PDB file of C-alpha atoms and ligand atoms in Angstrom:
ATOM      1  CA  UNK A 830      56.825  79.374 124.025  1.00  0.00           C
ATOM      2  CA  UNK A 831      59.506  77.319 122.279  1.00  0.00           C
ATOM      3  CA  UNK A 832      63.056  78.609 122.895  1.00  0.00           C
ATOM      4  CA  UNK A 833      65.611  77.028 120.602  1.00  0.00           C
ATOM      5  CA  UNK A 834      69.216  77.660 119.615  1.00  0.00           C
ATOM      6  CA  UNK A 835      69.578  75.049 116.864  1.00  0.00           C
ATOM      7  CA  UNK A 836      68.660  75.661 113.235  1.00  0.00           C
ATOM      8  CA  UNK A 837      66.687  72.579 112.207  1.00  0.00           C
ATOM      9  CA  UNK A 838      64.088  72.502 115.014  1.00  0.00           C
ATOM     10  CA  UNK A 839      63.589  76.213 114.459  1.00  0.00           C
ATOM     11  CA  UNK A 840      62.974  75.862 110.726  1.00  0.00           C
ATOM     12  CA  UNK A 841      60.672  72.878 111.313  1.00  0.00           C
ATOM     13  CA  UNK A 842      58.589  74.815 113.854  1.00  0.00           C
ATOM     14  CA  UNK A 843      57.972  77.591 111.306  1.00  0.00           C
ATOM     15  CA  UNK A 844      57.250  75.134 108.487  1.00  0.00           C
ATOM     16  CA  UNK A 845      54.848  73.185 110.745  1.00  0.00           C
ATOM     17  CA  UNK A 846      52.974  76.377 111.581  1.00  0.00           C
ATOM     18  CA  UNK A 847      52.694  77.219 107.875  1.00  0.00           C
ATOM     19  CA  UNK A 848      51.546  73.712 107.038  1.00  0.00           C
ATOM     20  CA  UNK A 849      48.774  74.176 109.612  1.00  0.00           C
ATOM     21  CA  UNK A 850      47.659  77.205 107.600  1.00  0.00           C
ATOM     22  CA  UNK A 851      48.905  79.750 110.127  1.00  0.00           C
ATOM     23  CA  UNK A 852      50.185  83.122 108.971  1.00  0.00           C
ATOM     24  CA  UNK A 853      53.709  83.463 110.293  1.00  0.00           C
ATOM     25  CA  UNK A 854      55.598  86.598 111.320  1.00  0.00           C
ATOM     26  CA  UNK A 855      59.188  87.309 112.290  1.00  0.00           C
ATOM     27  CA  UNK A 856      60.869  89.956 114.451  1.00  0.00           C
ATOM     28  CA  UNK A 857      64.676  90.057 114.361  1.00  0.00           C
ATOM     29  CA  UNK A 858      66.449  91.604 117.350  1.00  0.00           C
ATOM     30  CA  UNK A 859      69.796  91.838 119.098  1.00  0.00           C
ATOM     31  CA  UNK A 860      68.048  91.504 122.464  1.00  0.00           C
ATOM     32  CA  UNK A 861      67.997  93.974 125.383  1.00  0.00           C
ATOM     33  CA  UNK A 862      64.353  94.360 124.430  1.00  0.00           C
ATOM     34  CA  UNK A 863      62.468  97.604 125.049  1.00  0.00           C
ATOM     35  CA  UNK A 864      59.106  99.093 124.066  1.00  0.00           C
ATOM     36  CA  UNK A 865      60.346  99.646 120.497  1.00  0.00           C
ATOM     37  CA  UNK A 866      60.887  95.920 120.071  1.00  0.00           C
ATOM     38  CA  UNK A 867      57.618  95.188 121.865  1.00  0.00           C
ATOM     39  CA  UNK A 868      55.771  97.351 119.318  1.00  0.00           C
ATOM     40  CA  UNK A 869      57.126  95.053 116.583  1.00  0.00           C
ATOM     41  CA  UNK A 870      56.008  91.958 118.516  1.00  0.00           C
ATOM     42  CA  UNK A 871      52.536  93.472 118.820  1.00  0.00           C
ATOM     43  CA  UNK A 872      52.398  94.397 115.139  1.00  0.00           C
ATOM     44  CA  UNK A 873      53.386  90.822 114.307  1.00  0.00           C
ATOM     45  CA  UNK A 874      50.846  89.410 116.769  1.00  0.00           C
ATOM     46  CA  UNK A 875      48.083  91.536 115.211  1.00  0.00           C
ATOM     47  CA  UNK A 876      48.786  90.345 111.685  1.00  0.00           C
ATOM     48  CA  UNK A 877      49.996  86.790 112.250  1.00  0.00           C
ATOM     49  CA  UNK A 878      48.882  83.587 113.975  1.00  0.00           C
ATOM     50  CA  UNK A 879      52.439  82.509 114.747  1.00  0.00           C
ATOM     51  CA  UNK A 880      55.169  84.912 115.855  1.00  0.00           C
ATOM     52  CA  UNK A 881      58.871  84.072 115.864  1.00  0.00           C
ATOM     53  CA  UNK A 882      61.584  86.256 117.403  1.00  0.00           C
ATOM     54  CA  UNK A 883      65.339  86.032 117.095  1.00  0.00           C
ATOM     55  CA  UNK A 884      67.782  87.265 119.719  1.00  0.00           C
ATOM     56  CA  UNK A 885      71.289  87.379 118.312  1.00  0.00           C
ATOM     57  CA  UNK A 886      74.009  89.992 118.724  1.00  0.00           C
ATOM     58  CA  UNK A 887      75.474  89.717 115.250  1.00  0.00           C
ATOM     59  CA  UNK A 888      79.245  90.280 115.391  1.00  0.00           C
ATOM     60  CA  UNK A 889      79.664  90.860 111.651  1.00  0.00           C
ATOM     61  CA  UNK A 890      77.688  94.111 111.702  1.00  0.00           C
ATOM     62  CA  UNK A 891      80.039  95.684 114.268  1.00  0.00           C
ATOM     63  CA  UNK A 892      83.251  97.322 113.080  1.00  0.00           C
ATOM     64  CA  UNK A 893      86.575  97.376 114.916  1.00  0.00           C
ATOM     65  CA  UNK A 894      86.357  99.642 117.971  1.00  0.00           C
ATOM     66  CA  UNK A 895      82.529  99.527 118.034  1.00  0.00           C
ATOM     67  CA  UNK A 896      80.532  98.341 121.043  1.00  0.00           C
ATOM     68  CA  UNK A 897      80.171  94.592 120.309  1.00  0.00           C
ATOM     69  CA  UNK A 898      81.837  93.509 123.581  1.00  0.00           C
ATOM     70  CA  UNK A 899      79.854  96.061 125.472  1.00  0.00           C
ATOM     71  CA  UNK A 900      76.443  95.409 123.920  1.00  0.00           C
ATOM     72  CA  UNK A 901      73.777  94.909 126.631  1.00  0.00           C
ATOM     73  CA  UNK A 902      72.577  91.327 127.176  1.00  0.00           C
ATOM     74  CA  UNK A 903      69.379  90.731 129.178  1.00  0.00           C
ATOM     75  CA  UNK A 904      68.255  87.299 127.962  1.00  0.00           C
ATOM     76  CA  UNK A 905      66.012  86.288 130.877  1.00  0.00           C
ATOM     77  CA  UNK A 906      64.103  89.581 130.807  1.00  0.00           C
ATOM     78  CA  UNK A 907      63.864  89.343 127.001  1.00  0.00           C
ATOM     79  CA  UNK A 908      62.321  85.864 127.174  1.00  0.00           C
ATOM     80  CA  UNK A 909      59.888  87.117 129.809  1.00  0.00           C
ATOM     81  CA  UNK A 910      58.864  90.011 127.532  1.00  0.00           C
ATOM     82  CA  UNK A 911      58.366  87.591 124.624  1.00  0.00           C
ATOM     83  CA  UNK A 912      56.253  85.303 126.796  1.00  0.00           C
ATOM     84  CA  UNK A 913      54.172  88.280 127.886  1.00  0.00           C
ATOM     85  CA  UNK A 914      53.486  89.214 124.260  1.00  0.00           C
ATOM     86  CA  UNK A 915      52.399  85.699 123.282  1.00  0.00           C
ATOM     87  CA  UNK A 916      55.436  84.925 121.121  1.00  0.00           C
ATOM     88  CA  UNK A 917      55.466  81.320 119.869  1.00  0.00           C
ATOM     89  CA  UNK A 918      59.129  80.758 119.080  1.00  0.00           C
ATOM     90  CA  UNK A 919      62.398  82.409 120.134  1.00  0.00           C
ATOM     91  CA  UNK A 920      65.598  81.564 118.271  1.00  0.00           C
ATOM     92  CA  UNK A 921      68.787  82.268 120.271  1.00  0.00           C
ATOM     93  CA  UNK A 922      71.665  80.911 118.192  1.00  0.00           C
ATOM     94  CA  UNK A 923      75.359  81.105 119.032  1.00  0.00           C
ATOM     95  CA  UNK A 924      77.877  82.786 116.737  1.00  0.00           C
ATOM     96  CA  UNK A 925      79.249  79.327 115.811  1.00  0.00           C
ATOM     97  CA  UNK A 926      75.769  78.200 114.742  1.00  0.00           C
ATOM     98  CA  UNK A 927      75.226  81.259 112.553  1.00  0.00           C
ATOM     99  CA  UNK A 928      78.767  81.350 111.120  1.00  0.00           C
ATOM    100  CA  UNK A 929      80.051  77.743 111.147  1.00  0.00           C
ATOM    101  CA  UNK A 930      82.678  78.562 108.524  1.00  0.00           C
ATOM    102  CA  UNK A 931      83.331  82.168 109.481  1.00  0.00           C
ATOM    103  CA  UNK A 932      81.981  84.872 107.209  1.00  0.00           C
ATOM    104  CA  UNK A 933      83.177  83.657 103.816  1.00  0.00           C
ATOM    105  CA  UNK A 934      79.802  84.162 102.121  1.00  0.00           C
ATOM    106  CA  UNK A 935      78.246  87.596 102.342  1.00  0.00           C
ATOM    107  CA  UNK A 936      75.244  89.383 100.893  1.00  0.00           C
ATOM    108  CA  UNK A 937      75.905  92.893  99.629  1.00  0.00           C
ATOM    109  CA  UNK A 938      73.288  95.461  98.646  1.00  0.00           C
ATOM    110  CA  UNK A 939      74.789  98.282  96.564  1.00  0.00           C
ATOM    111  CA  UNK A 940      73.447 101.825  96.322  1.00  0.00           C
ATOM    112  CA  UNK A 941      71.247 102.238  99.386  1.00  0.00           C
ATOM    113  CA  UNK A 942      74.106 101.195 101.676  1.00  0.00           C
ATOM    114  CA  UNK A 943      76.538 103.836 100.465  1.00  0.00           C
ATOM    115  CA  UNK A 944      75.415 106.928 102.384  1.00  0.00           C
ATOM    116  CA  UNK A 945      74.347 107.693 105.965  1.00  0.00           C
ATOM    117  CA  UNK A 946      75.386 104.869 108.342  1.00  0.00           C
ATOM    118  CA  UNK A 947      76.997 102.974 105.451  1.00  0.00           C
ATOM    119  CA  UNK A 948      79.472 105.814 104.958  1.00  0.00           C
ATOM    120  CA  UNK A 949      80.419 105.830 108.646  1.00  0.00           C
ATOM    121  CA  UNK A 950      80.322 102.133 109.531  1.00  0.00           C
ATOM    122  CA  UNK A 951      82.392 100.248 106.991  1.00  0.00           C
ATOM    123  CA  UNK A 952      81.038  96.734 106.378  1.00  0.00           C
ATOM    124  CA  UNK A 953      78.062  97.267 108.695  1.00  0.00           C
ATOM    125  CA  UNK A 954      75.328  96.670 106.137  1.00  0.00           C
ATOM    126  CA  UNK A 955      77.048  93.621 104.663  1.00  0.00           C
ATOM    127  CA  UNK A 956      76.928  92.170 108.168  1.00  0.00           C
ATOM    128  CA  UNK A 957      73.254  93.079 108.463  1.00  0.00           C
ATOM    129  CA  UNK A 958      72.125  91.757 105.091  1.00  0.00           C
ATOM    130  CA  UNK A 959      74.148  88.566 105.478  1.00  0.00           C
ATOM    131  CA  UNK A 960      72.678  87.701 108.869  1.00  0.00           C
ATOM    132  CA  UNK A 961      69.155  88.715 107.839  1.00  0.00           C
ATOM    133  CA  UNK A 962      69.353  86.551 104.688  1.00  0.00           C
ATOM    134  CA  UNK A 963      70.477  83.612 106.850  1.00  0.00           C
ATOM    135  CA  UNK A 964      67.709  84.221 109.386  1.00  0.00           C
ATOM    136  CA  UNK A 965      65.088  84.449 106.630  1.00  0.00           C
ATOM    137  CA  UNK A 966      66.244  80.986 105.486  1.00  0.00           C
ATOM    138  CA  UNK A 967      66.192  79.545 109.001  1.00  0.00           C
ATOM    139  CA  UNK A 968      62.795  81.106 109.807  1.00  0.00           C
ATOM    140  CA  UNK A 969      60.892  81.123 106.502  1.00  0.00           C
ATOM    141  CA  UNK A 970      57.934  83.210 107.658  1.00  0.00           C
ATOM    142  CA  UNK A 971      55.344  85.037 105.563  1.00  0.00           C
ATOM    143  CA  UNK A 972      56.092  88.483 107.023  1.00  0.00           C
ATOM    144  CA  UNK A 973      58.994  90.174 108.808  1.00  0.00           C
ATOM    145  CA  UNK A 974      58.654  93.333 110.901  1.00  0.00           C
ATOM    146  CA  UNK A 975      61.339  96.034 111.076  1.00  0.00           C
ATOM    147  CA  UNK A 976      61.420  99.395 112.843  1.00  0.00           C
ATOM    148  CA  UNK A 977      61.711 102.705 111.023  1.00  0.00           C
ATOM    149  CA  UNK A 978      64.152 103.601 113.823  1.00  0.00           C
ATOM    150  CA  UNK A 979      66.726 101.974 111.539  1.00  0.00           C
ATOM    151  CA  UNK A 980      65.267 103.547 108.417  1.00  0.00           C
ATOM    152  CA  UNK A 981      68.206 102.849 106.097  1.00  0.00           C
ATOM    153  CA  UNK A 982      68.317  99.239 107.298  1.00  0.00           C
ATOM    154  CA  UNK A 983      64.606  98.825 106.562  1.00  0.00           C
ATOM    155  CA  UNK A 984      65.064 100.037 102.972  1.00  0.00           C
ATOM    156  CA  UNK A 985      68.188  97.918 102.474  1.00  0.00           C
ATOM    157  CA  UNK A 986      66.435  94.759 103.666  1.00  0.00           C
ATOM    158  CA  UNK A 987      63.402  95.465 101.515  1.00  0.00           C
ATOM    159  CA  UNK A 988      65.713  95.884  98.508  1.00  0.00           C
ATOM    160  CA  UNK A 989      67.550  92.663  99.333  1.00  0.00           C
ATOM    161  CA  UNK A 990      64.346  90.655  99.763  1.00  0.00           C
ATOM    162  CA  UNK A 991      63.042  91.961  96.428  1.00  0.00           C
ATOM    163  CA  UNK A 992      66.270  91.428  94.501  1.00  0.00           C
ATOM    164  CA  UNK A 993      66.779  87.892  95.849  1.00  0.00           C
ATOM    165  CA  UNK A 994      63.095  87.033  95.229  1.00  0.00           C
ATOM    166  CA  UNK A 995      62.717  86.021  98.855  1.00  0.00           C
ATOM    167  CA  UNK A 996      59.101  85.026  99.511  1.00  0.00           C
ATOM    168  CA  UNK A 997      58.731  87.269 102.547  1.00  0.00           C
ATOM    169  CA  UNK A 998      56.888  90.554 103.005  1.00  0.00           C
ATOM    170  CA  UNK A 999      58.838  93.291 104.795  1.00  0.00           C
ATOM    171  CA  UNK A1000      56.660  95.425 107.073  1.00  0.00           C
ATOM    172  CA  UNK A1001      57.942  98.779 108.403  1.00  0.00           C
ATOM    173  CA  UNK A1002      56.776  99.917 111.865  1.00  0.00           C
ATOM    174  CA  UNK A1003      56.840 103.439 113.381  1.00  0.00           C
ATOM    175  CA  UNK A1004      59.531 104.633 115.800  1.00  0.00           C
ATOM    176  CA  UNK A1005      58.640 104.289 119.479  1.00  0.00           C
ATOM    177  CA  UNK A1006      59.897 107.171 121.627  1.00  0.00           C
ATOM    178  CA  UNK A1007      60.327 107.915 125.318  1.00  0.00           C
ATOM    179  CA  UNK A1008      57.861 110.527 126.650  1.00  0.00           C
ATOM    180  CA  UNK A1009      60.506 113.249 126.101  1.00  0.00           C
ATOM    181  CA  UNK A1010      61.010 112.203 122.472  1.00  0.00           C
ATOM    182  CA  UNK A1011      64.210 110.135 122.660  1.00  0.00           C
ATOM    183  CA  UNK A1012      63.919 107.187 120.271  1.00  0.00           C
ATOM    184  CA  UNK A1013      64.057 103.971 122.261  1.00  0.00           C
ATOM    185  CA  UNK A1014      67.240 101.999 121.777  1.00  0.00           C
ATOM    186  CA  UNK A1015      69.068  99.205 123.574  1.00  0.00           C
ATOM    187  CA  UNK A1016      72.050 101.560 123.690  1.00  0.00           C
ATOM    188  CA  UNK A1017      70.165 104.217 125.702  1.00  0.00           C
ATOM    189  CA  UNK A1018      70.810 102.239 128.889  1.00  0.00           C
ATOM    190  CA  UNK A1019      74.516 103.013 128.451  1.00  0.00           C
ATOM    191  CA  UNK A1020      73.928 106.772 128.733  1.00  0.00           C
ATOM    192  CA  UNK A1021      74.872 108.576 131.955  1.00  0.00           C
ATOM    193  CA  UNK A1022      72.107 110.802 133.430  1.00  0.00           C
ATOM    194  CA  UNK A1023      73.834 113.836 131.886  1.00  0.00           C
ATOM    195  CA  UNK A1024      74.180 112.155 128.472  1.00  0.00           C
ATOM    196  CA  UNK A1025      70.563 110.986 128.680  1.00  0.00           C
ATOM    197  CA  UNK A1026      69.454 114.651 128.920  1.00  0.00           C
ATOM    198  CA  UNK A1027      71.731 115.596 126.036  1.00  0.00           C
ATOM    199  CA  UNK A1028      70.431 112.706 123.897  1.00  0.00           C
ATOM    200  CA  UNK A1029      66.995 114.321 123.665  1.00  0.00           C
ATOM    201  CA  UNK A1030      68.569 116.885 121.331  1.00  0.00           C
ATOM    202  CA  UNK A1031      68.419 114.396 118.436  1.00  0.00           C
ATOM    203  CA  UNK A1032      64.644 114.079 118.414  1.00  0.00           C
ATOM    204  CA  UNK A1033      64.262 117.773 119.257  1.00  0.00           C
ATOM    205  CA  UNK A1034      66.358 118.655 116.233  1.00  0.00           C
ATOM    206  CA  UNK A1035      64.356 116.341 113.966  1.00  0.00           C
ATOM    207  CA  UNK A1036      61.023 117.660 115.202  1.00  0.00           C
ATOM    208  CA  UNK A1037      62.253 121.238 114.766  1.00  0.00           C
ATOM    209  CA  UNK A1038      63.169 120.432 111.152  1.00  0.00           C
ATOM    210  CA  UNK A1039      59.789 118.807 110.536  1.00  0.00           C
ATOM    211  CA  UNK A1040      58.054 121.879 111.945  1.00  0.00           C
ATOM    212  CA  UNK A1041      60.073 124.183 109.686  1.00  0.00           C
ATOM    213  CA  UNK A1042      59.039 122.063 106.708  1.00  0.00           C
ATOM    214  CA  UNK A1043      55.408 122.343 107.771  1.00  0.00           C
ATOM    215  CA  UNK A1044      56.020 126.117 107.932  1.00  0.00           C
ATOM    216  CA  UNK A1045      57.077 125.927 104.249  1.00  0.00           C
ATOM    217  CA  UNK A1046      60.861 125.829 104.561  1.00  0.00           C
ATOM    218  CA  UNK A1047      62.181 123.790 101.613  1.00  0.00           C
ATOM    219  CA  UNK A1048      65.905 124.582 101.682  1.00  0.00           C
ATOM    220  CA  UNK A1049      67.894 121.597 102.981  1.00  0.00           C
ATOM    221  CA  UNK A1050      70.974 123.593 103.992  1.00  0.00           C
ATOM    222  CA  UNK A1051      68.866 125.730 106.311  1.00  0.00           C
ATOM    223  CA  UNK A1052      67.126 122.653 107.758  1.00  0.00           C
ATOM    224  CA  UNK A1053      70.460 120.974 108.421  1.00  0.00           C
ATOM    225  CA  UNK A1054      71.642 124.174 110.123  1.00  0.00           C
ATOM    226  CA  UNK A1055      68.572 124.155 112.388  1.00  0.00           C
ATOM    227  CA  UNK A1056      69.264 120.556 113.405  1.00  0.00           C
ATOM    228  CA  UNK A1057      72.998 121.108 113.884  1.00  0.00           C
ATOM    229  CA  UNK A1058      72.334 124.127 116.129  1.00  0.00           C
ATOM    230  CA  UNK A1059      69.893 122.143 118.298  1.00  0.00           C
ATOM    231  CA  UNK A1060      72.323 119.270 118.758  1.00  0.00           C
ATOM    232  CA  UNK A1061      75.380 121.445 119.376  1.00  0.00           C
ATOM    233  CA  UNK A1062      73.682 123.636 121.942  1.00  0.00           C
ATOM    234  CA  UNK A1063      72.845 120.537 124.040  1.00  0.00           C
ATOM    235  CA  UNK A1064      76.529 119.837 124.723  1.00  0.00           C
ATOM    236  CA  UNK A1065      79.588 118.294 123.152  1.00  0.00           C
ATOM    237  CA  UNK A1066      78.695 115.585 120.681  1.00  0.00           C
ATOM    238  CA  UNK A1067      80.506 114.110 117.719  1.00  0.00           C
ATOM    239  CA  UNK A1068      78.183 114.405 114.750  1.00  0.00           C
ATOM    240  CA  UNK A1069      78.530 111.509 112.275  1.00  0.00           C
ATOM    241  CA  UNK A1070      75.916 112.994 109.957  1.00  0.00           C
ATOM    242  CA  UNK A1071      72.892 115.252 109.816  1.00  0.00           C
ATOM    243  CA  UNK A1072      71.251 114.820 106.428  1.00  0.00           C
ATOM    244  CA  UNK A1073      68.030 115.196 104.514  1.00  0.00           C
ATOM    245  CA  UNK A1074      67.572 112.482 101.914  1.00  0.00           C
ATOM    246  CA  UNK A1075      65.026 111.216  99.417  1.00  0.00           C
ATOM    247  CA  UNK A1076      62.763 108.877 101.418  1.00  0.00           C
ATOM    248  CA  UNK A1077      62.913 106.183  98.730  1.00  0.00           C
ATOM    249  CA  UNK A1078      66.436 106.329  97.255  1.00  0.00           C
ATOM    250  CA  UNK A1079      68.256 107.912 100.240  1.00  0.00           C
ATOM    251  CA  UNK A1080      69.952 110.295  97.786  1.00  0.00           C
ATOM    252  CA  UNK A1081      70.887 113.625  99.430  1.00  0.00           C
ATOM    253  CA  UNK A1082      68.480 116.456  98.623  1.00  0.00           C
ATOM    254  CA  UNK A1083      69.088 120.161  98.098  1.00  0.00           C
ATOM    255  CA  UNK A1084      65.426 121.113  98.246  1.00  0.00           C
ATOM    256  CA  UNK A1085      62.480 119.256  99.680  1.00  0.00           C
ATOM    257  CA  UNK A1086      60.503 118.662  96.518  1.00  0.00           C
ATOM    258  CA  UNK A1087      59.499 115.071  97.242  1.00  0.00           C
ATOM    259  CA  UNK A1088      58.944 112.728 100.155  1.00  0.00           C
ATOM    260  CA  UNK A1089      62.054 113.145 102.339  1.00  0.00           C
ATOM    261  CA  UNK A1090      63.637 111.869 105.515  1.00  0.00           C
ATOM    262  CA  UNK A1091      65.842 113.766 107.938  1.00  0.00           C
ATOM    263  CA  UNK A1092      68.421 111.407 109.460  1.00  0.00           C
ATOM    264  CA  UNK A1093      70.940 111.972 112.224  1.00  0.00           C
ATOM    265  CA  UNK A1094      73.737 109.947 113.817  1.00  0.00           C
ATOM    266  CA  UNK A1095      75.537 111.400 116.800  1.00  0.00           C
ATOM    267  CA  UNK A1096      78.057 110.054 119.278  1.00  0.00           C
ATOM    268  CA  UNK A1097      77.500 111.116 122.854  1.00  0.00           C
ATOM    269  CA  UNK A1098      80.385 109.774 124.914  1.00  0.00           C
ATOM    270  CA  UNK A1099      80.861 106.203 123.716  1.00  0.00           C
ATOM    271  CA  UNK A1100      77.219 105.850 122.611  1.00  0.00           C
ATOM    272  CA  UNK A1101      76.335 106.192 118.949  1.00  0.00           C
ATOM    273  CA  UNK A1102      72.696 107.200 118.608  1.00  0.00           C
ATOM    274  CA  UNK A1103      70.644 107.392 115.424  1.00  0.00           C
ATOM    275  CA  UNK A1104      67.201 108.808 114.731  1.00  0.00           C
ATOM    276  CA  UNK A1105      65.131 110.025 111.779  1.00  0.00           C
ATOM    277  CA  UNK A1106      61.840 111.645 110.864  1.00  0.00           C
ATOM    278  CA  UNK A1107      59.613 111.849 107.800  1.00  0.00           C
ATOM    279  CA  UNK A1108      59.516 115.249 106.097  1.00  0.00           C
ATOM    280  CA  UNK A1109      56.431 115.148 103.978  1.00  0.00           C
ATOM    281  CA  UNK A1110      55.380 118.054 101.820  1.00  0.00           C
ATOM    282  CA  UNK A1111      51.827 118.148 100.526  1.00  0.00           C
ATOM    283  CA  UNK A1112      52.867 119.662  97.201  1.00  0.00           C
ATOM    284  CA  UNK A1113      55.578 117.045  96.515  1.00  0.00           C
ATOM    285  CA  UNK A1114      53.484 114.355  94.904  1.00  0.00           C
ATOM    286  CA  UNK A1115      55.202 111.458  96.689  1.00  0.00           C
TER     287      UNK A1115
HETATM  288  P1  LIG B2635      67.928  95.937 117.344  1.00  0.00           P
HETATM  289  O1  LIG B2635      67.687  94.966 118.457  1.00  0.00           O
HETATM  290  O2  LIG B2635      68.377  97.278 117.817  1.00  0.00           O
HETATM  291  O3  LIG B2635      68.770  95.357 116.238  1.00  0.00           O
HETATM  292  O4  LIG B2635      66.499  96.211 116.691  1.00  0.00           O
HETATM  293  C1  LIG B2635      65.677  95.160 116.280  1.00  0.00           C
HETATM  294  C2  LIG B2635      64.482  95.727 115.567  1.00  0.00           C
HETATM  295  O5  LIG B2635      63.778  96.606 116.431  1.00  0.00           O
HETATM  296  C3  LIG B2635      64.869  96.556 114.317  1.00  0.00           C
HETATM  297  O6  LIG B2635      63.912  96.292 113.301  1.00  0.00           O
HETATM  298  C4  LIG B2635      64.767  97.967 114.835  1.00  0.00           C
HETATM  299  O7  LIG B2635      64.505  98.918 113.828  1.00  0.00           O
HETATM  300  C5  LIG B2635      63.587  97.850 115.788  1.00  0.00           C
HETATM  301  N1  LIG B2635      63.604  98.956 116.758  1.00  0.00           N
HETATM  302  C6  LIG B2635      64.622  99.292 117.589  1.00  0.00           C
HETATM  303  N2  LIG B2635      64.307 100.402 118.294  1.00  0.00           N
HETATM  304  C7  LIG B2635      63.061 100.775 117.885  1.00  0.00           C
HETATM  305  C8  LIG B2635      62.183 101.858 118.214  1.00  0.00           C
HETATM  306  N3  LIG B2635      62.500 102.784 119.108  1.00  0.00           N
HETATM  307  N4  LIG B2635      60.974 101.923 117.588  1.00  0.00           N
HETATM  308  C9  LIG B2635      60.633 100.993 116.656  1.00  0.00           C
HETATM  309  N5  LIG B2635      61.415  99.955 116.300  1.00  0.00           N
HETATM  310  C10 LIG B2635      62.623  99.845 116.899  1.00  0.00           C
END
């Protein structure tokens, strides 16, 4: 496994693999790898002959007062996990390498970034799309794998890649959960035992909403109420949002009359957790 923190050798390694006729895949991460990340590595390994991973805690996607300084770093364990999954290349740049002139140039995706996390984390998605565009240039792979855990991010990146005519295919991968339902996240390790119990309320709420939809509930206000009740009864939490949106446009819905997504963002102590679930209705026609 080739571990590199400079741009040119990284780009050359990907281009060499492509020249050899290998199908190349990319998994972008901020490190502190867990089974959710590993599922992306495996998806990439299944579909590609060469798998590249990036480990970079991107400062520009954190707002003032967010947990940048506190973000978990476990580089040695991460490299071990990558080795174990047969990763070919790991790119671990410094901030100075990624932003040699600061953040003068940015990539902005309008529309999809306005609601949900975009409404609560000012500048977050500009930070994400800018770093992802840079990483796509540095690691010009055929495919890139992203988790549905960050559902809005997945749609935003797909939009960006399409609009900028980037020759890369964006592949979405399902959310990996703990046995009790909590969506895996690098931030979960910051939860106290008490908060860890409380955190299960997010996935419980989402699954309760999905069940109500299967039982023919179509009214979004009532679904949001169900989710809010579940989360509030688990203990004090600051709710950023609990929403049901169109699964393609992320526009808020009043009734579930098309493919939808329930999305939640909740702060438990200093931890901001997000999760989402598909709400599919057979009679919706997509
Ligand atoms: P992060 O390191 O949190 O920036 O995440 C890197 C990638 O892993 C993103 O594409 C995430 O959506 C994905 N990811 C994080 N947690 C999970 C999870 N529980 N299941 C599936 N994918 C995940």
